[in-house]
Every structure is written in structure tokens, then in C-alpha cells.
Amino acid sequence: MELDSVTLSRMLTSLTLAFHIIFATIGVGVPVLISAAEFIGIRKKDDHYILLARRWARGFTITVAVGVVTGTCIGLQLSLLWPSFMQIAGHVISLPLFMETFAFFFEAIFLGIYLYTWDRFKKPLHHWLLSIPVIIGSSASAFFITTVNAFMNTPQGFKLEGRTITEIEPLAAMFNPATPSKVLHVLTSSYMTAAFILASLAAFAILRGRGSEYHRKALKLTMICGLIFSLATAIAGDISAKFLAEEQPEKLAAAEWHFETEKGADLIVFGTIDENNEIRNEIRIPKALSFLAGSSFDTEVIGLNEFPEDERPPLWIHYLFDSMVSIGFFALGISALFVFLSYWKKANPMKKWLLFLIVCSGPLSMLAIEFGWIYAEVGRQPWILRGYMKVAEGATQADNVGVTFLMFLALYIVLGIITVTVLLKMFRNKPAQAEFDDRFPDSPGIGQ
Amino acid sequence: MSIEILGITVLWVFLYGYVIVASIDFGAGFFAYYGRVTGKEHVISHIISRYLSPVWEVTNVFFVFFFVGLVGFFPDAAYYYGTALLIPGSIALILLAIRGSFYAFGNYGSKDNSFYLFLYGATGLLIPAALSTALTISEGGFIEEQGNKVIFLAGELVSSPYSWSVVILAIVSVLFISAVFLTYYADRAGDTPARELLRTFALFWSPPTILASFLVFASLREHNERHFNNALEIWWMFGLSLLCFLAAVLLVYKKKRFGTSFILVMLQFFFAFFGYGASHLPYILDPFITIYSGYTNPEMGMALVAAFIAGLLLLIPSLILLMRLFLFNADYVKGEK
């Protein structure tokens, strides 16, 4: 099969983004956890938490590096693969793109300072203060870049005549209807995913019998954070669904296999669909989709049939949507259970099966991030600029996109493998116990 | 000053910033690897990694800043360069990706892994070569527009003497700038053996730098006479550049005032870089885009300039803090902190 430039450009962009968001999510979320651990360590004068912050920060540097380089790749690939799109949209989205690099710059400076000044301040709190600009920088860059993506979903703030753009309002473009719900969902889900990834590391150590007081504290901290952030993510997801019903009904309709516009629409959970759009094996929750879309059981939900066939997103995004939501509730459930058991005096939260589920929660959360993004992006097909420009009009006309795809595929495979190897080696060579004795020789020890 | 000139000046300042900080970084990687191969690693590696560790990410941002700004101020540039540079741009990206990540793997992960260091060192010389093709293309003659299609003439680029002279200049000046800076840094650290070794590197790379500059001039005359004649009109910029170069080399040779000599090297490249940029105007991509034809809408232009000023107010104090903590902190440089 001969693939054209448009398909290849889409494949390469998806590949880069799918790889980048793993590291971008960690990059946005983990600083929050590091900062929390250091703060608790200083307040409680507990060296375990300080060590936790240090060890997380050390692993974080590796993921940041890969995040930075893959971020640079996607930044340039926007122009390399979608030159016609950038020529037009560049007039409108360059402000948030520009500000994103400022935020990134700010984060880069303070991350460098944070990592190399652990022992340079007389008051530990001064070092902790440096983590604040790191969080501000990473979350702000997520904010700005998400406004660009939101703009592609609900473009506004300009007039387009042929290829000429006029009447630009940069701020209206940035604060488009999709911005609030998207930003909220991206930030909360990144914090959440970071919490569950760190939790699964701690749970894994305990499950393997290498657990100590240090790991138990880590697990408790990350699970509490995970509970808070997964609650916030669920709320943000609900806001997003209501936004979609209002502004991008075809995306919600495709995800829910909702064809006829009606009041009291059923929510379809799981199931399969055949070529005649017959739905089977589903769990049907009466009127729940209407409730999801507008907080009332008789909200009218616009169906997919209202849209011309060539402007409908593919129906397979339903599976992604359902998987994302299921994982979200799974993570919320186990963190709630764990926190409940830890505060209930008679119970023991360190049950094997629970620890095992926590180990799964980290990778699953990351998978949910991937599913959510694929759903969000494929859900606005066939548009690159919804209502203005289709994907095929934006792609490069250059040949050789196929070669480029293979080069980047090789790069990401190598980077992925080496990142994992280096991270494993880094922590195996220096277990928490040894590092603790090394760094805090006067402390009573890490305890088993 | 018109807003178009202001826009391109802002971008040029950032590209200049990138040229300086990235040169230090690229050259350092090469010297670090060279040091390991020739068994002199113990002399210079700690100097290099003490400088690079806190700042490597910042270096990368300068570059992102430049191209995001270019696309922002001049969206037409995205269209032409985007189409033409698919292959060279992707190669440069992959090299940058390898370099950035392997620096982290080597420095935070496996410190003694020679292969990581090799990738880090080798890419440091290939990246300037790959990136400099964008500058070469901007002179025109390598892109054709047929109907709605932009066609990149890769064969022309590979066979052009001008393109090769730019590549050579990029590589040797990276080594020169880096060596002079690291000499200064080693001197501040009071590390005489490292300083002496780096000083010989600086002196060794000084004649090729200036020869390559002349070569670029000579081949520019053949390639783009309009640009060459424009450059002659502001010959004094290039004259000042040459003077700064001579003074810098003299100071390094006499082992005096290494700090001043690095500032002179910065000025040398400042004059040459801005002289080159000024004589290139009004073209961004000869003959397709000028700064006037490709400029973004004025509303966006104003918004970008406003964002830029606000951003600088945030960045400059942070950068000063970074430098005071690491570059200009005597105890840190000496390894006591």
C-alpha cells in the first residue's frame, strides 16, 4: 500500500505526540509531588520525605530531558509537516506558542537551580521555595499549549477569506470556548497520573518485600494526592462532557454512538458496533447521556445524523472514551479504598491484592492519558481547524515523509529503551536504604 | 523603527544568544569526548560538567524560542522553510534529541558510559552543520516554486561551495567560542592544568575561524551578489569584528584577562552576526519572503512584542540569579559547593 503525504504526516505527528505526552505528563505532574514531599519533610522534620523528594527529582531529570527533546521535535514538526496550516494559523496562535516557550524557559532556569542547590541554603525552606517557580513554569506551559489545541477545536478571534486572515483578536483566540475545560482536564489528569505512577513504584517495592517505612510513607502520600487529583479529574471530565455537548456535539455523539437527536438520551457503556451502526453487547443506562450533557435527564443531545457524513469522526473513539473513563474510576476507587483503610485504625491497607492494583494504577493512568488524547484528537476529524480547514489541506506537499517517519520511529524506540534502562540502573545501584544512611548519618535510620 | 524591523531584531538577538550558548555547549561536548579518548579526561571533564549541568536545558530553550518566534512574527516562513527543510530539519531534530537525552543519560545516569559521551560529543559538531543549512537556504537559489508546490533543490545545496564554507565556519567557530569560554571558566576555578589545555584548544582553533569567515565572504560574492554588496556597505561592522578577534586572541596568548577575551569573542561574533543579518535584509528567504511581505497581522505583532517584553521582565532576573548561583559564584566554580 502506497501511503500519501497526508497519511504519513498524520502518522508521524501521532507518533511524536504519543511519545511526548508520556514525558510531558510526568513533567507537569511530578514537580507537584516533589514539592509536596519536600514541604512535608521540612515541616515534620522527617528526613524520609526529604529523601523521597530527592530521589524523585533525580529520576525526574531523565524524564525531563526526554520531554524537552521530544517537545522540541513536535514544536518544529508543526511547521515541517503542516506548513500550510501554520502559515494560516500562525497568525492567530503564535501568541500562546510564544508564551509557552517563556514558561518553559522559566521552568528550565529554576529546575536547574533547584537540582543543584539542595545543600546550599541555610534554611531548607528557601530551597523548597525554588520548587514553586518550577511548578508554575511547567503548569503554565501546559496551559499555553493546551489553549493552542483548544483553538484548533473551537477556533475564534479571526476572519478567514481564502488564505487571508484578518480581524485578529489574539486573546479571544487564546480564551476560546474549549480552553477552560481542556486546561482543567489536562492539568488535573497530569497531576493524577504522576501521583499514581509514583504510587505504583512504592507499592511495587513493598510487594517485592523491599518495603520499609520510607516506602510506606511514599505510598500514603502519593495515594492521598492520587485521591484528590482523581476526584478533580473526574469533575474536570464532567465539565468537558458538558462543554462538548454544547460546542462540539459531533465529538461527544461519536464517542457515545448517539445518532438521533433526542431528549432523555441513553448512555452506552462498552458494547460493539457493526457496519450498519447496530449496537450490541452494550450496557445501556437510560437517560444518563442527557444527564452527562446538561445535568438534567431531559436535556436534548444532538446526534451524529445531524452532520454530513464526511464531517463525522470515526466511531471507534467510543472504545477509547470508555476505557479512559473506566480507568479514571478505577484509580479513584482504589485510592479512596487505600486512604480509607489507612485511617481506619482496625484495618491494614497493605494487603497484597490492593498493592497489586496500585502497581497497575500507574501504567493504567498513563494509558488513560493516551486514550484521552487520541479520543480528543481523532474526535475532531476530519478538521485540523474545526470548521475552517481540513487535515488534508494542511499537510506538507514534500516527498520523503515516509523516510522521516522511520527515522523518528527508530529514535523513539532507542530513547524509550535507554530511558527505562538508565532509570532502573539509577535506582538499583543505590537503594533508598543505602542513600539514606549516606545522606543522613545522624538520623535513626530508615527502619524496616 | 518599524514593527517589522523590531520583530526581526528580537529574533536575531535570540538567535545570537543561541549561537553563543549553544557553541559553548556543543564545543564542550566535543572537548569532553576528546579528553576521554586522549586520556586527559581528569584534567577537563569536571570543569565542563560543572558548567553544563545546570544550564543545558536553558540552552535548548533559546533555540525553541527562535523558531517559535520566527513562525509567530513571519508565518510565511513556516510555509517555505517548513516544506523545504523537511529532511535537513528532521535530521537536525534527531541529532538534537540524541544529544539532549544522552547528555542526561550520561550525566545523571551512567557517568562512565563512553558511548553516551561519544554520541554527545559527535552530535555537537553535526548539529551546527545541519542547522547552518537553514541560513544557507535563506540566501536563495535552493528553493523553486512550481505552481502551488515548493520544491527544495537538495542537489544544489550539496554541490554549492557557499554552503560548504558556511558549514566549515559553523563547526570551527563552535570549537573556538567554546574553548575561549572554557579557558576563562577554568581560570576562574583556579585550575591551571585545565586552563592550559583549553588555552591551547582556543589558540589552535583561532586561525581556522578567521580563515573560514573570509571563505564565506568570498563564496557569498559568487552566490548572492546583492547580499555581498550590501555587506560591503557596512564593512566597518566586519572590521570591528576582526579587531575584536585579534584583541581576544592576543589576550589569550599572553594569558591575561581571560574574562575580557571571552567578551571580545562575543563582540566579534556580535558584529559579524549582526552585520550579516543587516545586509541580508529585507529578505528572510531570498526572493520569496521579505520581512514586509511575510509579516504577521499587526494586531498579533503588537501582542507578540508585548508578550516579549513581559517575558523578558521575568526572564532577565531569573537568568541573573542562575548566573550568580553557578557561573559567577566563585565557590561553585571551584567545586566547593
XYZ file of C-alpha atoms in Angstrom, chain A:
448
model
C 0.000 0.000 0.000
C 1.318 3.408 -1.004
C 0.771 5.955 1.745
C 0.356 9.593 0.785
C 1.980 12.567 2.490
C -1.184 13.390 4.418
C -1.449 9.944 5.995
C 2.269 9.818 6.700
C 2.214 13.295 8.238
C -0.645 12.228 10.478
C 1.214 9.063 11.456
C 4.411 10.927 12.298
C 2.600 13.624 14.277
C 0.688 10.969 16.245
C 3.876 9.045 16.879
C 5.742 12.074 18.215
C 2.825 13.257 20.327
C 2.077 9.821 21.728
C 5.704 9.530 22.834
C 5.987 13.119 24.027
C 2.865 13.145 26.224
C 4.254 10.372 28.395
C 7.123 12.657 29.380
C 5.073 15.853 29.246
C 2.560 14.412 31.709
C 5.334 13.363 34.064
C 6.938 16.774 33.578
C 3.804 18.621 34.620
C 2.738 16.316 37.438
C 5.862 15.106 39.215
C 7.149 18.559 40.346
C 3.944 18.938 42.363
C 4.642 15.665 44.178
C 8.323 16.508 44.686
C 7.396 19.856 46.144
C 4.773 18.300 48.430
C 7.230 15.704 49.719
C 9.928 18.267 50.406
C 7.471 20.565 52.163
C 6.174 17.791 54.415
C 9.741 16.710 55.115
C 10.686 20.207 56.232
C 7.539 20.759 58.275
C 7.649 17.385 60.022
C 11.452 17.395 60.175
C 11.255 13.934 58.633
C 14.256 13.006 56.506
C 12.306 10.230 54.798
C 10.250 12.772 52.900
C 13.334 14.811 52.009
C 14.941 11.691 50.593
C 11.745 10.958 48.715
C 11.825 14.399 47.103
C 15.486 13.955 46.223
C 15.090 10.553 44.675
C 12.024 11.533 42.704
C 13.849 14.660 41.494
C 16.810 12.570 40.346
C 14.680 10.288 38.222
C 12.725 13.298 37.064
C 15.820 14.848 35.404
C 15.998 11.922 32.982
C 12.336 12.175 32.014
C 12.609 15.952 31.704
C 15.480 15.576 29.253
C 13.483 13.251 27.027
C 10.445 15.504 27.410
C 12.454 18.539 26.332
C 13.901 16.923 23.222
C 10.630 15.347 22.099
C 8.870 18.646 22.787
C 11.385 20.371 20.531
C 10.609 17.744 17.897
C 6.851 18.316 17.941
C 7.380 22.085 18.020
C 9.340 22.002 14.779
C 7.306 19.228 13.204
C 4.270 21.501 13.319
C 5.945 23.626 10.662
C 7.737 20.799 8.869
C 4.670 18.581 8.429
C 1.843 21.128 8.404
C 3.320 24.190 6.656
C 0.045 25.365 5.082
C -1.745 25.062 8.387
C 0.979 27.001 10.199
C 1.041 29.695 7.526
C -2.614 30.445 8.281
C -2.983 29.508 11.934
C 0.419 31.007 12.767
C -1.185 34.426 12.525
C -3.540 33.557 15.338
C -1.825 31.030 17.626
C 1.682 32.421 17.767
C 0.961 34.308 20.990
C 0.291 31.220 23.148
C 3.090 29.319 21.372
C 5.463 32.148 22.163
C 4.314 32.363 25.764
C 4.671 28.630 26.150
C 8.379 28.955 25.417
C 8.611 31.683 28.050
C 7.032 29.381 30.601
C 9.358 26.598 29.515
C 12.333 28.954 29.814
C 11.259 29.930 33.319
C 10.900 26.294 34.328
C 14.274 25.369 32.795
C 16.077 28.064 34.758
C 14.535 27.170 38.100
C 14.746 23.442 37.600
C 18.490 23.835 37.021
C 18.764 25.901 40.189
C 16.534 23.535 42.211
C 18.509 20.436 41.264
C 21.908 21.921 42.066
C 21.206 23.801 45.282
C 19.967 21.091 47.658
C 22.629 21.811 50.237
C 23.370 25.432 49.516
C 20.789 27.159 51.676
C 20.962 27.553 55.428
C 17.185 27.368 55.652
C 15.780 24.312 53.855
C 12.565 26.214 53.228
C 14.445 28.530 50.845
C 15.345 25.581 48.705
C 11.742 24.406 48.779
C 10.632 27.832 47.531
C 12.536 27.141 44.303
C 10.124 24.318 43.526
C 7.258 26.821 43.223
C 8.545 28.508 40.023
C 9.223 25.034 38.598
C 5.570 24.085 39.157
C 4.381 27.447 37.837
C 6.556 27.069 34.738
C 5.544 23.506 33.902
C 1.849 24.034 34.542
C 1.873 27.356 32.670
C 3.447 25.759 29.620
C 0.783 23.046 29.744
C -1.796 25.822 29.977
C -0.495 27.753 26.965
C -0.007 24.760 24.708
C -3.458 23.466 25.621
C -5.003 26.776 24.555
C -3.468 26.179 21.103
C -5.068 22.758 20.924
C -8.338 24.193 22.231
C -8.200 26.799 19.467
C -7.954 24.074 16.846
C -11.144 22.567 18.275
C -13.152 25.767 18.618
C -11.394 28.420 16.513
C -12.395 32.029 17.031
C -10.886 35.500 17.071
C -10.196 35.923 13.340
C -11.772 36.129 9.886
C -10.610 33.932 7.021
C -11.140 34.871 3.371
C -9.390 32.448 1.065
C -5.910 32.296 2.548
C -6.026 35.770 4.028
C -6.598 36.220 7.727
C -7.993 39.467 9.085
C -9.507 40.943 12.231
C -7.319 39.013 14.617
C -8.007 39.150 18.333
C -5.158 37.218 19.934
C -6.764 36.972 23.365
C -10.138 35.847 22.021
C -8.338 33.094 20.109
C -6.478 32.000 23.224
C -9.503 32.042 25.518
C -11.784 30.166 23.157
C -14.714 28.089 24.417
C -12.665 24.880 24.670
C -9.866 26.441 26.741
C -11.256 26.276 30.311
C -12.436 22.660 30.266
C -9.404 21.408 28.342
C -6.839 23.138 30.536
C -8.548 21.942 33.687
C -8.717 18.363 32.450
C -5.095 18.352 31.230
C -3.698 19.743 34.483
C -5.706 17.584 36.865
C -5.111 14.399 34.881
C -1.349 15.093 34.716
C -1.118 15.575 38.477
C -3.228 12.478 38.942
C -1.146 10.317 36.623
C 2.101 11.434 38.257
C 0.716 10.547 41.690
C -0.326 7.052 40.576
C 2.973 6.381 38.800
C 4.941 7.243 41.917
C 2.464 5.239 43.985
C 2.950 2.176 41.821
C 6.730 2.397 42.341
C 6.294 2.449 46.116
C 3.694 -0.331 46.035
C 5.974 -2.420 43.864
C 8.852 -2.104 46.332
C 6.602 -3.121 49.231
C 5.128 -6.016 47.285
C 8.602 -7.299 46.468
C 9.447 -7.326 50.147
C 11.883 -4.428 49.893
C 9.443 -2.096 51.547
C 10.365 -0.014 54.566
C 8.888 2.866 56.469
C 10.212 5.084 53.711
C 8.147 3.268 51.083
C 5.046 3.187 53.254
C 5.237 6.961 53.711
C 5.707 7.353 49.971
C 2.677 5.201 49.282
C 0.480 7.076 51.704
C 1.486 10.484 50.370
C 1.015 9.524 46.729
C -2.307 7.793 47.401
C -3.713 10.827 49.202
C -2.570 13.039 46.315
C -3.933 10.482 43.850
C -7.344 10.553 45.534
C -7.505 14.362 45.472
C -6.332 14.646 41.887
C -8.504 11.830 40.539
C -11.552 13.468 42.130
C -10.544 16.734 40.477
C -10.013 14.906 37.178
C -13.490 13.372 37.371
C -15.009 16.812 37.924
C -12.935 18.241 35.053
C -14.070 15.355 32.832
C -17.690 16.094 33.621
C -17.178 19.763 32.749
C -15.541 18.648 29.483
C -18.529 16.475 28.561
C -20.906 19.373 29.126
C -18.668 21.586 27.040
C -18.657 19.043 24.201
C -22.440 18.728 24.245
C -22.631 22.486 23.875
C -19.829 23.331 21.443
C -18.603 20.159 19.730
C -21.625 17.839 19.714
C -20.262 15.615 16.932
C -17.294 14.596 19.104
C -19.491 13.589 22.020
C -22.034 11.902 19.727
C -19.334 9.812 18.028
C -17.872 8.788 21.387
C -21.282 7.758 22.688
C -22.645 6.238 19.472
C -25.514 8.652 19.682
C -27.132 9.042 16.254
C -30.585 10.607 16.691
C -31.017 13.979 18.317
C -33.277 13.367 21.310
C -34.206 14.292 24.842
C -33.536 11.725 27.522
C -30.656 10.114 25.618
C -29.260 6.811 26.917
C -25.638 6.407 27.830
C -23.971 3.486 26.103
C -21.194 1.831 28.050
C -18.863 -0.592 26.249
C -20.530 -2.729 23.569
C -19.719 -3.337 19.913
C -20.980 -1.811 16.715
C -21.335 -3.335 13.223
C -21.180 -1.686 9.817
C -24.912 -0.894 9.913
C -24.394 1.009 13.157
C -26.242 -1.696 15.128
C -25.030 -1.633 18.713
C -24.686 -4.928 20.586
C -23.446 -6.183 23.960
C -23.758 -2.730 25.478
C -24.728 -1.645 28.951
C -27.428 0.936 28.432
C -28.001 3.464 31.208
C -31.308 5.190 30.500
C -31.188 8.952 30.093
C -27.661 9.149 31.545
C -26.163 10.793 28.456
C -28.626 13.649 28.767
C -27.667 13.986 32.394
C -23.966 13.934 31.460
C -24.524 16.573 28.791
C -26.647 19.008 30.729
C -27.242 17.889 34.357
C -30.873 17.070 33.598
C -32.447 13.831 32.345
C -34.295 15.535 29.539
C -31.528 17.655 28.043
C -31.614 17.421 24.281
C -28.432 15.805 22.974
C -27.521 16.416 19.338
C -26.974 13.189 17.386
C -24.425 12.303 14.745
C -27.039 12.206 11.988
C -27.181 15.997 12.057
C -23.725 16.118 10.475
C -22.806 15.404 6.864
C -21.105 12.054 6.556
C -17.738 13.496 5.542
C -17.635 15.651 8.676
C -18.120 12.854 11.199
C -15.332 11.497 13.377
C -14.749 7.719 13.279
C -16.888 5.639 15.618
C -14.066 3.625 17.172
C -13.278 6.520 19.514
C -16.097 5.122 21.686
C -13.758 2.403 22.949
C -11.085 4.950 23.877
C -13.573 7.148 25.650
C -14.948 4.274 27.691
C -11.501 2.947 28.571
C -10.344 6.372 29.700
C -13.368 6.869 31.929
C -13.152 3.336 33.346
C -9.510 3.755 34.271
C -10.313 7.077 35.899
C -12.942 5.497 38.124
C -10.715 2.510 38.863
C -7.933 4.819 40.082
C -10.366 6.921 42.083
C -11.782 3.784 43.688
C -8.542 2.165 44.783
C -7.060 5.396 46.115
C -10.254 6.048 48.088
C -10.143 2.498 49.453
C -6.481 2.766 50.385
C -6.909 6.115 52.130
C -9.988 4.812 53.958
C -8.126 1.709 55.175
C -5.111 3.727 56.315
C -7.213 5.991 58.510
C -9.373 3.225 59.878
C -7.415 2.004 62.845
C -8.512 -1.623 62.697
C -7.640 -2.161 59.065
C -4.407 -2.861 57.277
C -4.093 -1.109 53.930
C -1.012 -3.134 52.945
C -2.990 -6.016 51.536
C -1.324 -7.861 48.692
C -4.219 -7.594 46.268
C -4.615 -3.878 46.956
C -0.895 -3.265 46.466
C -1.081 -5.189 43.230
C -3.940 -2.997 41.994
C -1.960 0.108 42.980
C 1.018 -1.157 40.955
C -1.337 -1.369 37.963
C -2.779 2.086 38.534
C 0.317 3.987 37.367
C 0.695 2.439 33.907
C -3.107 2.399 33.516
C -3.344 6.115 34.268
C -0.734 6.797 31.615
C -2.708 4.656 29.203
C -5.786 6.723 30.033
C -3.841 9.873 29.138
C -3.006 8.346 25.751
C -6.592 7.201 25.189
C -7.941 10.593 26.186
C -5.667 12.416 23.777
C -6.349 10.078 20.886
C -10.059 10.484 21.582
C -9.749 14.276 21.693
C -7.672 14.456 18.511
C -9.402 11.836 16.379
C -12.718 13.164 17.631
C -12.232 16.376 15.682
C -11.505 14.607 12.423
C -11.694 15.485 9.578
C -10.803 19.003 10.697
C -7.389 20.402 11.556
C -9.019 23.753 12.242
C -12.616 22.811 13.015
C -14.979 24.440 10.550
C -12.156 26.122 8.621
C -9.520 23.753 7.328
C -9.483 20.017 6.789
C -6.451 17.941 7.679
C -5.638 17.175 4.045
C -5.312 20.891 3.201
C -2.808 21.493 5.969
C -0.287 18.749 5.278
C 3.080 19.157 3.617
C 3.500 18.507 -0.097
C 7.071 17.407 0.321
C 8.045 13.848 -0.509
C 10.118 11.800 1.914
C 7.717 11.968 4.837
C 7.937 8.161 4.947
C 11.708 8.202 5.474
C 11.291 10.822 8.165
C 8.681 8.672 9.890
C 11.060 5.724 10.023
C 13.915 7.863 11.355
C 11.790 9.196 14.193
C 10.328 5.780 14.934
C 13.863 4.440 15.386
C 14.774 7.429 17.550
C 11.818 6.971 19.903
C 12.393 3.242 20.240
C 16.022 3.836 21.208
C 15.161 6.699 23.573
C 12.373 4.683 25.180
C 14.542 1.658 25.832
C 17.508 3.623 27.142
C 15.346 5.832 29.360
C 13.929 2.770 31.093
C 17.358 1.127 31.370
C 19.001 4.216 32.823
C 16.192 4.807 35.308
C 16.244 1.208 36.504
C 20.015 1.246 36.863
C 19.952 4.550 38.679
C 17.722 3.274 41.457
C 19.020 -0.299 41.612
C 22.580 0.877 42.091
C 21.600 2.943 45.064
C 18.712 1.579 47.120
C 16.859 4.008 49.378
C 18.377 2.388 52.470
C 21.968 2.986 51.396
C 21.277 6.507 50.244
C 19.521 7.349 53.471
C 22.436 6.199 55.649
C 24.785 8.069 53.373
C 22.996 11.327 53.387
C 21.544 11.463 56.876
C 24.088 9.618 59.041
C 22.640 11.140 62.243
C 19.074 10.020 61.589
C 17.772 6.956 63.391
C 17.654 5.005 60.125
C 15.120 4.025 57.616
C 13.503 1.203 59.586
C 12.024 -1.958 58.250
